[in-house]
Amino acid sequence: MGRLLYAVAASAALCAPGLADAAEPKAVVQGDMDSELRATIQRVIGDTDRPIENRFEARRRARAAAEDAIAVLRSEGYYANQVEADVSEAEPPRPIVQITPGQRFMIGGAAIAWQGETPDPASEAAAREAMSLTTGAPGRAVDVIAAEGRVVAAVQKRGYADAAAEPREVIVDHADHTVRPTYHIAAGMLVRLDGLDITPGGRTNPEWLRRLAPWNSGEAYDPDEVAELERRLLDTSVYDSVTVALAPPEKATADGLRPVVVSLSERKPRTIEGGASYATVDGIGVNARWTHYNRLRRADTIALYGQVSTRDSRVGAELSLPHWLRPAQTLKTGAAVYKVRTDAYDETGFGVNADVTRRYGKTSYVTAGVSADYSQTEELSEATPGMLTTLGRDLITLQALGDVLLDRSNDPLSPTRGWRLSARLEPTLILGDTNLPYLRALAQGTYYLPLDKQARTVVAARLRLGRILNGTVDQIPASQRFYAGGGGSVRGFSYQAVGPRLDDDTPRGGVFLFESSLEVRRDLTAKWGMAAFVDAGAVGSSGPIDFQDLAVGVGLGVRYNLGFAPIRVDIATPVARRKGEQPIQVYLSIGQSF
């Protein structure tokens, strides 16, 4: 364990390889100005770790820094600035940039000059509103340029697909210190859409593809609807690449309608995947998966899979039908034979399930489903205080599912701002050795708060609550109870280690669940980052959570950014360790913890 801790610490030290070298600003910024403006100029000028060898080199750096400073000042509306490049008399000489920002120029009014035919009055009004340049606001170059983009986007949104900006005219008036932009916009003609022009040669049925278009022939062009078609095709995950674009004007039909061109690069029809894993708690595991794509010619996925491990072994089949009955709705069905071995229970069984998921917006979902399982379970039961017996049950479990995810975060895999709310209800009926209806409910909320504009430091918080209604711990099958502990739950504790236990230390599970996490994530470089976290959780077996029984773990983690999500290594320890618990837990996985 000591070697492992040393290795993680060394990795953290390597997160910022440049921090060991002394770095200083390329030039010293002098002059009376706003602190935020000074910080921006200094950041653009940048740092260097190369020493200055002579006065010629110092003067060259000062001139380059002065050009950067002028660019920043003009972009922030300081057009009457005075910037001088100089070199100190000290040895070694230091580059200096002496700055007098001058008076800040303000927006003095903005106008649109339509080139060619003027769009309809509603689109023209929307374009003026989209400018959103307030008279008297700072005349920042980025705001002036962004306003032009908003004008073009507003006109395109209302059907003028060929709208484009021609060279703008911006008057910088030094007499009254104002900036007055005039945007020259060519709106073009209103475009109405036809159906899809599909590149031939793929396995997908063209008629099925055409039903995915979220518009009717003759409707005005809407870039959001064209983007939605592309999203629907990408959601299927059976294409290597998807291109959706409006056909050029010369491709218009005799009625003047423009088709949307769809080009699909289909992935190989079959894939075979295999993997292996090892964990100190779970032991060795191997898995394999055979997947067939687009077998039914409607972007379907058929898979056979198998895995063998100390904790969970199973063989099963899955079928996924995206855009089933209507767009943005996916049917998933599956069947599996399984054998699960945990500290709390052993379970062997066979199950089938069917779920329908409906997407709303980009990343929010509603799921409804049903499942049926036949299982044989063995679990320890406390028949009388201090007396443990092995309870075996043959059960048929019929379960419905309702699941809602409302996602308002900025990234599904590695969010830095926003929030998510999810709720899951599982009405269940068990038949056999025990006959009981009950309701299993779970709810979770997460929140992400960036502490700086670049979101290099993010505070992430999570709260998860669970409750089983109409059943005691002994009545509910062990596999359906709540447990806590582990990498996706309460770090610092092993899997199922949080909560009530039987006399022989077997996890008992519960009907109440509470989990919370607070994590501070910090990017050190473009690839490396670190995190500090506190997790807490409790499981209640008979009544509401007793917060005096909270299990609390604290730890540090290292992150390596893969581009789409990080690899994370977390090391955690219990705040108050009980007898038999390990002092250190190590977790390795892909993706943020929540």
Coordinates of C-alpha atoms in Angstrom, one line a residue:
M1 CA 0.0 0.0 0.0
G2 CA 2.9 2.4 0.8
R3 CA 4.2 2.0 -2.8
L4 CA 0.8 2.7 -4.2
L5 CA 0.4 5.9 -2.2
Y6 CA 3.9 6.9 -3.3
A7 CA 2.9 6.3 -6.9
V8 CA -0.2 8.4 -6.7
A9 CA 1.6 11.2 -5.0
A10 CA 4.2 11.1 -7.7
S11 CA 1.5 11.3 -10.4
A12 CA 0.1 14.3 -8.7
A13 CA 3.5 16.0 -8.7
L14 CA 3.7 15.3 -12.4
C15 CA 0.4 17.0 -13.0
A16 CA 2.1 20.3 -13.4
P17 CA 5.5 19.7 -14.8
G18 CA 6.1 23.3 -15.5
L19 CA 5.5 24.4 -11.9
A20 CA 9.0 23.4 -10.8
D21 CA 10.6 25.9 -13.2
A22 CA 10.6 29.6 -12.2
A23 CA 8.3 31.5 -14.5
E24 CA 8.0 35.3 -14.7
P25 CA 5.9 37.7 -16.9
K26 CA 7.4 38.4 -20.3
A27 CA 7.1 42.1 -19.5
V28 CA 6.1 44.2 -16.5
V29 CA 2.9 46.1 -16.9
Q30 CA 3.0 49.6 -15.4
G31 CA 0.4 52.4 -15.3
D32 CA -2.8 53.4 -13.6
M33 CA -5.7 51.2 -14.7
D34 CA -8.5 48.9 -13.5
S35 CA -7.2 45.8 -11.8
E36 CA -9.2 43.4 -14.0
L37 CA -7.9 45.2 -17.1
R38 CA -4.4 44.9 -15.8
A39 CA -4.8 41.2 -15.1
T40 CA -6.2 40.6 -18.6
I41 CA -3.3 42.4 -20.2
Q42 CA -0.8 40.5 -18.1
R43 CA -2.4 37.2 -18.9
V44 CA -2.3 37.9 -22.7
I45 CA 1.3 39.0 -22.5
G46 CA 2.0 35.7 -20.8
D47 CA 5.0 34.2 -18.8
T48 CA 8.3 32.8 -19.8
D49 CA 11.0 30.7 -18.1
R50 CA 13.8 31.7 -20.5
P51 CA 16.2 34.2 -19.0
I52 CA 17.0 37.5 -20.8
E53 CA 20.5 37.4 -22.2
N54 CA 20.9 41.1 -23.3
R55 CA 19.2 44.5 -23.7
F56 CA 18.3 43.7 -27.4
E57 CA 16.3 40.7 -26.3
A58 CA 14.6 42.7 -23.5
R59 CA 13.6 45.4 -25.9
R60 CA 12.2 42.8 -28.4
R61 CA 10.1 41.3 -25.7
A62 CA 8.9 44.7 -24.6
R63 CA 7.7 45.6 -28.2
A64 CA 5.9 42.3 -28.5
A65 CA 4.2 42.8 -25.2
A66 CA 3.2 46.3 -26.2
E67 CA 1.5 45.0 -29.3
D68 CA -0.4 42.4 -27.2
A69 CA -1.4 45.2 -24.7
I70 CA -2.7 47.4 -27.5
A71 CA -4.8 44.5 -28.9
V72 CA -6.4 44.0 -25.5
L73 CA -7.1 47.7 -24.9
R74 CA -8.8 48.0 -28.3
S75 CA -10.8 44.9 -27.7
E76 CA -12.0 46.3 -24.4
G77 CA -13.0 49.7 -25.9
Y78 CA -9.9 51.8 -25.0
Y79 CA -9.2 53.2 -28.4
A80 CA -7.4 56.4 -27.1
N81 CA -4.7 54.4 -25.3
Q82 CA -1.0 55.2 -25.0
V83 CA 1.4 52.3 -24.8
E84 CA 5.2 52.6 -24.7
A85 CA 7.7 49.7 -24.7
D86 CA 10.7 50.3 -22.5
V87 CA 13.6 48.4 -20.8
S88 CA 14.7 48.9 -17.2
E89 CA 18.2 50.1 -16.3
A90 CA 18.8 47.2 -13.9
E91 CA 20.9 44.2 -14.7
P92 CA 19.6 41.9 -16.1
P93 CA 17.3 44.3 -17.9
R94 CA 13.6 43.8 -17.7
P95 CA 11.0 44.5 -20.4
I96 CA 8.5 47.1 -19.4
V97 CA 5.1 48.2 -20.9
Q98 CA 3.9 51.6 -19.8
I99 CA 0.2 51.9 -20.3
T100 CA -2.3 54.8 -20.2
P101 CA -5.7 53.4 -21.1
G102 CA -7.4 56.7 -21.7
Q103 CA -11.2 57.1 -21.7
R104 CA -13.2 54.0 -22.5
F105 CA -15.4 54.3 -25.6
M106 CA -19.1 53.5 -25.3
I107 CA -21.7 52.1 -27.8
G108 CA -23.3 55.1 -29.4
G109 CA -25.9 53.2 -31.4
A110 CA -26.0 50.3 -33.8
A111 CA -27.9 49.8 -37.1
I112 CA -28.6 47.1 -39.7
A113 CA -28.3 47.9 -43.5
W114 CA -30.0 45.1 -45.4
Q115 CA -28.2 44.2 -48.6
G116 CA -30.7 43.1 -51.3
E117 CA -34.2 42.1 -50.3
T118 CA -35.3 43.0 -46.8
P119 CA -36.7 40.0 -44.8
D120 CA -40.3 40.0 -43.5
P121 CA -41.1 42.4 -40.7
A122 CA -41.1 39.8 -37.9
S123 CA -37.6 38.6 -38.9
E124 CA -36.4 42.1 -39.3
A125 CA -37.6 42.9 -35.7
A126 CA -36.0 39.7 -34.4
A127 CA -32.7 40.7 -36.0
R128 CA -32.8 44.2 -34.3
E129 CA -33.6 42.6 -31.0
A130 CA -30.8 40.0 -31.4
M131 CA -28.2 42.8 -31.7
S132 CA -28.6 43.5 -28.0
L133 CA -26.2 46.4 -28.0
T134 CA -27.2 48.9 -25.4
T135 CA -26.3 52.5 -26.0
G136 CA -23.8 53.6 -23.3
A137 CA -22.4 50.1 -22.8
P138 CA -18.6 49.6 -23.1
G139 CA -17.6 49.4 -26.8
R140 CA -15.9 46.1 -26.6
A141 CA -14.8 44.6 -29.9
V142 CA -16.0 41.1 -28.9
D143 CA -19.5 42.4 -28.2
V144 CA -19.6 44.2 -31.5
I145 CA -18.6 41.1 -33.4
A146 CA -20.9 38.8 -31.4
A147 CA -23.8 41.0 -32.2
E148 CA -23.3 40.5 -35.9
G149 CA -23.4 36.7 -35.4
R150 CA -26.6 37.0 -33.4
V151 CA -28.2 39.0 -36.1
V152 CA -27.4 36.4 -38.8
A153 CA -28.5 33.6 -36.5
A154 CA -31.8 35.3 -35.8
V155 CA -32.6 35.7 -39.5
Q156 CA -31.5 32.1 -40.3
K157 CA -33.7 30.8 -37.5
R158 CA -36.7 32.3 -39.3
G159 CA -36.1 30.6 -42.6
Y160 CA -33.5 32.7 -44.3
A161 CA -30.9 29.9 -44.6
D162 CA -28.6 31.8 -46.9
A163 CA -28.3 34.9 -44.7
A164 CA -24.7 36.2 -44.5
A165 CA -22.8 39.1 -43.1
E166 CA -21.0 41.4 -45.5
P167 CA -18.1 43.7 -44.3
R168 CA -19.4 45.7 -41.3
E169 CA -18.8 49.4 -40.9
V170 CA -17.6 50.6 -37.4
I171 CA -17.1 54.3 -36.7
V172 CA -14.8 54.9 -33.7
D173 CA -15.5 58.6 -32.9
H174 CA -12.7 60.2 -30.9
A175 CA -14.8 63.4 -30.5
D176 CA -17.5 61.9 -28.4
H177 CA -15.7 58.6 -27.5
T178 CA -18.3 56.4 -29.1
V179 CA -18.4 53.2 -31.2
R180 CA -21.2 53.0 -33.8
P181 CA -21.4 49.8 -35.8
T182 CA -23.5 49.3 -38.9
Y183 CA -24.0 45.7 -40.0
H184 CA -24.5 44.9 -43.7
I185 CA -26.6 41.8 -43.8
A186 CA -27.7 39.9 -47.0
A187 CA -30.8 38.0 -45.9
G188 CA -31.5 36.2 -49.2
M189 CA -34.8 34.5 -49.9
L190 CA -37.0 32.6 -47.5
V191 CA -36.1 28.9 -47.8
R192 CA -38.7 26.1 -47.6
L193 CA -37.7 22.5 -47.0
D194 CA -38.3 19.4 -49.0
G195 CA -37.6 15.9 -47.7
L196 CA -34.2 14.1 -47.4
D197 CA -31.6 13.6 -50.2
I198 CA -29.9 10.4 -48.9
T199 CA -26.5 9.2 -50.1
P200 CA -27.2 5.7 -51.4
G201 CA -25.2 2.5 -50.6
G202 CA -25.8 2.1 -46.9
R203 CA -27.5 -0.7 -45.0
T204 CA -30.2 1.6 -43.5
N205 CA -33.7 1.6 -45.0
P206 CA -34.1 5.1 -46.7
E207 CA -37.9 5.1 -45.9
W208 CA -37.1 4.6 -42.2
L209 CA -34.6 7.5 -42.4
R210 CA -37.1 9.9 -44.0
R211 CA -39.5 9.4 -41.1
L212 CA -36.9 10.9 -38.8
A213 CA -37.1 14.4 -40.3
P214 CA -38.7 16.7 -37.7
W215 CA -40.4 18.9 -40.4
N216 CA -43.0 18.5 -43.1
S217 CA -42.3 19.3 -46.8
G218 CA -43.0 23.0 -47.5
E219 CA -42.2 24.2 -44.0
A220 CA -39.7 27.1 -43.6
Y221 CA -36.1 26.2 -42.9
D222 CA -35.2 26.0 -39.2
P223 CA -31.5 25.3 -38.3
D224 CA -32.6 23.7 -35.0
E225 CA -34.8 21.1 -36.8
V226 CA -31.9 20.2 -39.1
A227 CA -29.6 19.9 -36.1
E228 CA -32.3 17.7 -34.4
L229 CA -32.2 15.3 -37.3
E230 CA -28.4 15.0 -37.0
R231 CA -28.8 14.4 -33.2
R232 CA -31.4 11.7 -33.9
L233 CA -29.0 9.9 -36.2
L234 CA -26.1 10.2 -33.8
D235 CA -28.3 8.9 -30.9
T236 CA -28.5 5.5 -32.7
S237 CA -24.7 4.9 -32.2
V238 CA -24.5 2.7 -35.4
Y239 CA -22.8 5.3 -37.6
D240 CA -19.1 6.2 -37.7
S241 CA -20.0 9.7 -39.1
V242 CA -23.2 11.6 -39.8
T243 CA -23.4 14.7 -42.1
V244 CA -26.7 16.6 -42.4
A245 CA -26.7 19.8 -44.4
L246 CA -29.1 22.0 -46.4
A247 CA -28.7 21.4 -50.2
P248 CA -27.4 24.4 -52.2
P249 CA -29.9 26.7 -54.1
E250 CA -29.2 25.0 -57.4
K251 CA -30.5 21.7 -55.9
A252 CA -34.0 23.2 -55.3
T253 CA -37.0 21.3 -56.7
A254 CA -39.3 22.7 -59.4
D255 CA -41.5 24.0 -56.6
G256 CA -38.6 25.9 -55.0
L257 CA -38.1 23.5 -52.1
R258 CA -34.6 22.7 -50.8
P259 CA -33.9 19.1 -49.7
V260 CA -31.6 18.3 -46.8
V261 CA -28.7 16.1 -47.7
V262 CA -27.9 13.2 -45.4
S263 CA -24.6 11.3 -45.7
L264 CA -24.0 8.3 -43.4
S265 CA -20.8 6.4 -42.9
E266 CA -22.0 3.1 -41.3
R267 CA -19.8 1.3 -38.8
K268 CA -18.8 -2.3 -39.5
P269 CA -21.8 -4.6 -39.2
R270 CA -20.3 -6.7 -36.4
T271 CA -17.9 -6.2 -33.5
I272 CA -16.4 -8.5 -30.9
E273 CA -15.1 -7.0 -27.7
G274 CA -13.4 -8.5 -24.7
G275 CA -12.0 -7.3 -21.4
A276 CA -10.6 -8.3 -18.1
S277 CA -10.6 -6.7 -14.7
Y278 CA -9.1 -7.1 -11.2
A279 CA -10.0 -5.6 -7.9
T280 CA -8.7 -6.4 -4.5
V281 CA -12.3 -6.8 -3.3
D282 CA -14.0 -8.3 -6.4
G283 CA -11.2 -10.5 -7.7
I284 CA -10.6 -11.4 -11.3
G285 CA -13.2 -10.8 -14.0
V286 CA -13.4 -11.5 -17.8
N287 CA -16.1 -10.4 -20.3
A288 CA -16.9 -10.7 -24.0
R289 CA -19.6 -9.1 -26.2
W290 CA -20.7 -9.8 -29.8
T291 CA -22.7 -6.9 -31.3
H292 CA -24.5 -6.7 -34.7
Y293 CA -25.4 -3.3 -36.0
N294 CA -28.3 -2.5 -38.4
R295 CA -29.3 -6.1 -38.9
L296 CA -33.0 -5.0 -39.3
R297 CA -31.9 -1.9 -41.5
R298 CA -33.3 0.6 -39.0
A299 CA -30.2 1.5 -36.9
D300 CA -30.9 -1.4 -34.5
T301 CA -28.3 -3.0 -32.2
I302 CA -28.4 -6.7 -31.3
A303 CA -25.9 -8.0 -28.8
L304 CA -24.9 -11.2 -27.0
Y305 CA -22.7 -10.9 -24.0
G306 CA -21.1 -12.9 -21.2
Q307 CA -19.0 -12.2 -18.1
V308 CA -17.4 -14.3 -15.4
S309 CA -16.2 -12.7 -12.2
T310 CA -16.0 -13.4 -8.5
R311 CA -19.0 -11.1 -7.8
D312 CA -21.2 -11.2 -10.9
S313 CA -21.4 -13.8 -13.7
R314 CA -24.0 -13.7 -16.4
V315 CA -24.9 -14.5 -20.0
G316 CA -27.5 -12.5 -21.9
A317 CA -28.9 -10.9 -25.0
E318 CA -30.0 -7.3 -25.8
L319 CA -32.0 -5.6 -28.6
S320 CA -32.1 -1.9 -29.0
L321 CA -34.5 -0.2 -31.5
P322 CA -33.9 3.6 -31.6
H323 CA -36.7 5.9 -32.7
W324 CA -39.3 3.1 -32.0
L325 CA -42.8 4.1 -33.1
R326 CA -41.8 7.8 -33.0
P327 CA -38.5 9.8 -33.2
A328 CA -36.4 10.2 -30.0
Q329 CA -37.9 7.1 -28.4
T330 CA -35.9 3.9 -27.9
L331 CA -37.1 0.4 -27.1
K332 CA -34.6 -1.8 -25.3
T333 CA -35.3 -5.4 -24.5
G334 CA -33.1 -8.1 -22.9
A335 CA -32.8 -11.4 -21.2
A336 CA -30.1 -12.8 -19.0
V337 CA -29.1 -15.7 -16.8
Y338 CA -27.1 -14.5 -13.8
K339 CA -25.2 -15.6 -10.7
V340 CA -24.4 -12.9 -8.2
R341 CA -22.2 -13.4 -5.1
T342 CA -21.9 -10.5 -2.6
D343 CA -21.1 -10.2 1.1
A344 CA -24.8 -9.6 1.8
Y345 CA -26.4 -12.3 -0.4
D346 CA -26.1 -14.9 -3.1
E347 CA -28.5 -14.9 -6.0
T348 CA -29.0 -17.1 -9.1
G349 CA -31.7 -16.4 -11.6
F350 CA -33.1 -15.6 -15.0
G351 CA -34.8 -12.4 -16.1
V352 CA -36.3 -10.5 -19.0
N353 CA -37.0 -6.8 -19.3
A354 CA -38.3 -4.2 -21.8
D355 CA -37.8 -0.4 -21.4
V356 CA -38.9 2.5 -23.5
T357 CA -36.9 5.7 -23.2
R358 CA -38.0 9.1 -24.5
R359 CA -35.5 11.9 -25.0
Y360 CA -36.5 15.5 -24.3
G361 CA -34.1 18.2 -25.3
K362 CA -30.5 17.2 -25.7
T363 CA -29.9 15.1 -22.5
S364 CA -33.1 14.8 -20.5
Y365 CA -35.0 11.4 -20.5
V366 CA -38.1 9.7 -19.3
T367 CA -38.1 5.9 -19.1
A368 CA -40.9 3.4 -18.5
G369 CA -40.4 -0.3 -18.4
V370 CA -41.3 -3.8 -17.0
S371 CA -39.3 -6.8 -16.0
A372 CA -39.8 -10.3 -14.7
D373 CA -37.3 -12.4 -12.9
Y374 CA -37.1 -15.9 -11.4
S375 CA -34.4 -16.2 -8.7
Q376 CA -33.1 -18.4 -6.0
T377 CA -31.5 -16.4 -3.2
E378 CA -29.5 -17.3 -0.1
E379 CA -29.1 -14.7 2.7
L380 CA -28.3 -14.7 6.4
S381 CA -31.2 -13.8 8.6
E382 CA -31.4 -13.0 12.3
A383 CA -34.3 -15.2 13.3
T384 CA -33.8 -14.3 17.0
P385 CA -31.3 -11.9 18.6
G386 CA -27.9 -13.4 18.3
M387 CA -29.1 -16.3 16.3
L388 CA -28.2 -16.3 12.5
T389 CA -29.8 -18.7 10.0
T390 CA -29.4 -19.1 6.3
L391 CA -32.6 -18.2 4.5
G392 CA -33.2 -19.6 1.0
R393 CA -36.0 -18.2 -1.1
D394 CA -37.4 -19.0 -4.6
L395 CA -39.0 -15.9 -5.9
I396 CA -40.8 -14.5 -9.0
T397 CA -40.3 -10.8 -9.1
L398 CA -42.6 -8.6 -11.3
Q399 CA -41.4 -5.0 -11.5
A400 CA -42.5 -1.8 -13.3
L401 CA -40.1 1.1 -13.8
G402 CA -40.6 4.9 -14.0
D403 CA -37.4 6.9 -14.4
V404 CA -36.9 10.6 -15.0
L405 CA -33.7 12.5 -15.6
L406 CA -33.7 16.3 -16.0
D407 CA -30.3 17.4 -17.1
R408 CA -29.3 21.1 -17.1
S409 CA -25.5 20.6 -16.9
N410 CA -23.2 21.7 -19.7
D411 CA -21.6 18.3 -20.3
P412 CA -23.0 14.7 -19.9
L413 CA -19.6 13.2 -19.0
S414 CA -17.6 15.9 -17.3
P415 CA -19.9 18.8 -16.2
T416 CA -18.5 22.0 -14.9
R417 CA -21.7 24.0 -14.4
G418 CA -25.4 23.4 -14.0
W419 CA -27.5 20.7 -12.3
R420 CA -29.2 17.4 -12.7
L421 CA -32.2 15.9 -11.0
S422 CA -33.3 12.2 -11.3
A423 CA -36.1 10.2 -9.8
R424 CA -36.8 6.5 -10.1
L425 CA -39.9 4.5 -8.9
E426 CA -40.0 0.7 -9.0
P427 CA -43.4 -0.8 -8.0
T428 CA -42.6 -4.4 -7.3
L429 CA -44.6 -7.6 -6.6
I430 CA -42.7 -10.7 -5.3
L431 CA -44.4 -14.2 -5.5
G432 CA -43.3 -17.5 -4.2
D433 CA -41.8 -18.2 -0.7
T434 CA -42.8 -14.6 0.1
N435 CA -45.8 -12.7 -1.4
L436 CA -45.4 -9.0 -1.1
P437 CA -46.1 -5.8 -3.1
Y438 CA -43.8 -2.9 -2.3
L439 CA -42.4 0.4 -3.8
R440 CA -38.7 1.2 -4.2
A441 CA -38.0 4.9 -4.7
L442 CA -34.7 6.7 -5.4
A443 CA -34.0 10.4 -6.0
Q444 CA -30.7 12.1 -6.7
G445 CA -29.6 15.7 -7.3
T446 CA -26.2 17.0 -8.4
Y447 CA -25.0 20.6 -8.7
Y448 CA -21.8 22.0 -10.4
L449 CA -20.5 25.5 -9.6
P450 CA -17.4 26.9 -11.4
L451 CA -15.3 29.2 -9.3
D452 CA -13.6 31.0 -12.2
K453 CA -14.5 31.9 -15.8
Q454 CA -12.4 29.1 -17.3
A455 CA -14.0 26.6 -14.9
R456 CA -10.6 25.4 -13.9
T457 CA -11.9 25.0 -10.3
V458 CA -15.3 23.4 -9.9
V459 CA -17.3 22.6 -6.7
A460 CA -19.6 19.6 -7.3
A461 CA -22.2 18.4 -4.8
R462 CA -24.5 15.3 -4.8
L463 CA -27.4 14.2 -2.6
R464 CA -29.1 10.8 -3.0
L465 CA -32.1 9.6 -1.0
G466 CA -33.9 6.2 -1.1
R467 CA -36.9 4.6 0.5
I468 CA -38.7 1.2 0.3
L469 CA -42.4 1.4 1.2
N470 CA -44.6 -1.5 2.5
G471 CA -41.9 -3.9 3.6
T472 CA -39.5 -4.6 6.4
V473 CA -35.9 -5.5 5.8
D474 CA -36.5 -9.2 6.3
Q475 CA -39.4 -9.2 3.9
I476 CA -37.6 -7.4 1.1
P477 CA -35.2 -9.7 -0.9
A478 CA -31.6 -8.9 -0.1
S479 CA -30.8 -8.0 -3.7
Q480 CA -33.5 -5.2 -3.6
R481 CA -32.4 -3.6 -0.4
F482 CA -30.3 -0.4 -0.1
Y483 CA -26.6 -0.6 0.4
A484 CA -23.9 2.0 0.5
G485 CA -20.1 2.1 0.2
G486 CA -17.7 2.0 -2.7
G487 CA -16.4 4.1 -5.5
G488 CA -19.8 5.3 -6.7
S489 CA -21.3 5.7 -3.3
V490 CA -19.3 6.5 -0.1
R491 CA -15.6 6.4 -0.8
G492 CA -13.3 5.3 2.0
F493 CA -15.4 2.2 2.5
S494 CA -15.6 -1.0 0.5
Y495 CA -18.6 -2.2 -1.4
Q496 CA -21.7 -2.6 0.8
A497 CA -19.7 -1.8 3.9
V498 CA -21.8 1.2 5.1
G499 CA -24.9 0.4 7.1
P500 CA -26.3 -2.1 9.6
R501 CA -24.6 -5.5 9.9
L502 CA -25.5 -8.9 11.3
D503 CA -23.6 -10.4 14.2
D504 CA -21.1 -12.1 11.8
D505 CA -20.4 -8.7 10.1
T506 CA -22.5 -9.5 7.0
P507 CA -24.1 -6.4 5.5
R508 CA -27.8 -6.4 6.2
G509 CA -29.0 -3.7 3.9
G510 CA -31.9 -1.4 4.7
V511 CA -35.1 0.3 3.6
F512 CA -33.8 3.9 4.0
L513 CA -30.8 5.4 2.1
F514 CA -28.9 8.6 2.5
E515 CA -25.8 9.6 0.5
S516 CA -24.0 12.9 0.0
S517 CA -20.8 14.1 -1.6
L518 CA -18.9 17.3 -1.9
E519 CA -16.0 17.5 -4.3
V520 CA -13.6 20.3 -5.3
R521 CA -12.0 19.6 -8.8
R522 CA -9.1 21.6 -10.0
D523 CA -7.4 21.5 -13.4
L524 CA -3.7 21.9 -13.1
T525 CA -2.9 21.5 -16.9
A526 CA -4.9 20.7 -20.0
K527 CA -4.5 17.0 -19.2
W528 CA -3.9 16.7 -15.4
G529 CA -6.1 17.6 -12.5
M530 CA -6.8 16.9 -8.9
A531 CA -9.8 16.6 -6.6
A532 CA -10.5 16.7 -2.9
F533 CA -13.7 15.2 -1.6
V534 CA -15.9 14.3 1.4
D535 CA -18.5 11.5 1.1
A536 CA -21.1 10.6 3.7
G537 CA -23.8 8.0 3.8
A538 CA -26.1 5.9 6.0
V539 CA -28.5 3.0 5.6
G540 CA -31.6 2.6 7.9
S541 CA -32.9 -0.9 8.5
S542 CA -36.1 -0.1 10.4
G543 CA -36.7 3.6 10.8
P544 CA -35.5 6.9 9.4
I545 CA -31.8 7.6 9.0
D546 CA -30.0 8.2 12.3
F547 CA -27.4 10.8 11.3
Q548 CA -25.3 9.9 14.3
D549 CA -24.6 6.7 12.3
L550 CA -23.2 8.5 9.3
A551 CA -20.2 6.9 7.7
V552 CA -17.9 9.7 6.5
G553 CA -14.9 9.3 4.1
V554 CA -12.4 11.9 2.9
G555 CA -9.8 11.7 0.2
L556 CA -7.8 13.0 -2.7
G557 CA -7.8 12.1 -6.3
V558 CA -5.8 12.5 -9.5
R559 CA -7.5 13.1 -12.9
Y560 CA -6.1 12.5 -16.4
N561 CA -8.3 14.0 -19.1
L562 CA -8.9 11.7 -22.1
G563 CA -10.7 14.4 -24.0
F564 CA -14.2 13.1 -23.5
A565 CA -13.9 12.1 -19.8
P566 CA -11.2 11.7 -17.2
I567 CA -9.5 8.7 -15.8
R568 CA -9.6 9.1 -12.1
V569 CA -7.7 7.5 -9.2
D570 CA -9.2 8.2 -5.8
I571 CA -7.6 7.4 -2.4
A572 CA -10.0 7.7 0.6
T573 CA -10.1 6.9 4.3
P574 CA -12.9 6.7 6.8
V575 CA -13.0 9.6 9.2
A576 CA -14.0 7.3 12.1
R577 CA -12.8 3.7 11.3
R578 CA -14.5 0.8 12.9
K579 CA -12.9 -2.5 13.9
G580 CA -12.1 -4.6 10.8
E581 CA -12.4 -1.7 8.3
Q582 CA -9.4 -1.0 6.0
P583 CA -7.7 2.3 6.6
I584 CA -7.3 3.1 2.9
Q585 CA -9.5 2.4 -0.1
V586 CA -8.2 3.0 -3.7
Y587 CA -10.6 3.4 -6.7
L588 CA -9.7 3.5 -10.4
S589 CA -12.3 4.3 -13.0
I590 CA -13.2 6.3 -16.1
G591 CA -15.5 9.3 -15.7
Q592 CA -16.3 11.7 -12.9
S593 CA -17.6 10.2 -9.7
F594 CA -20.9 12.0 -10.3

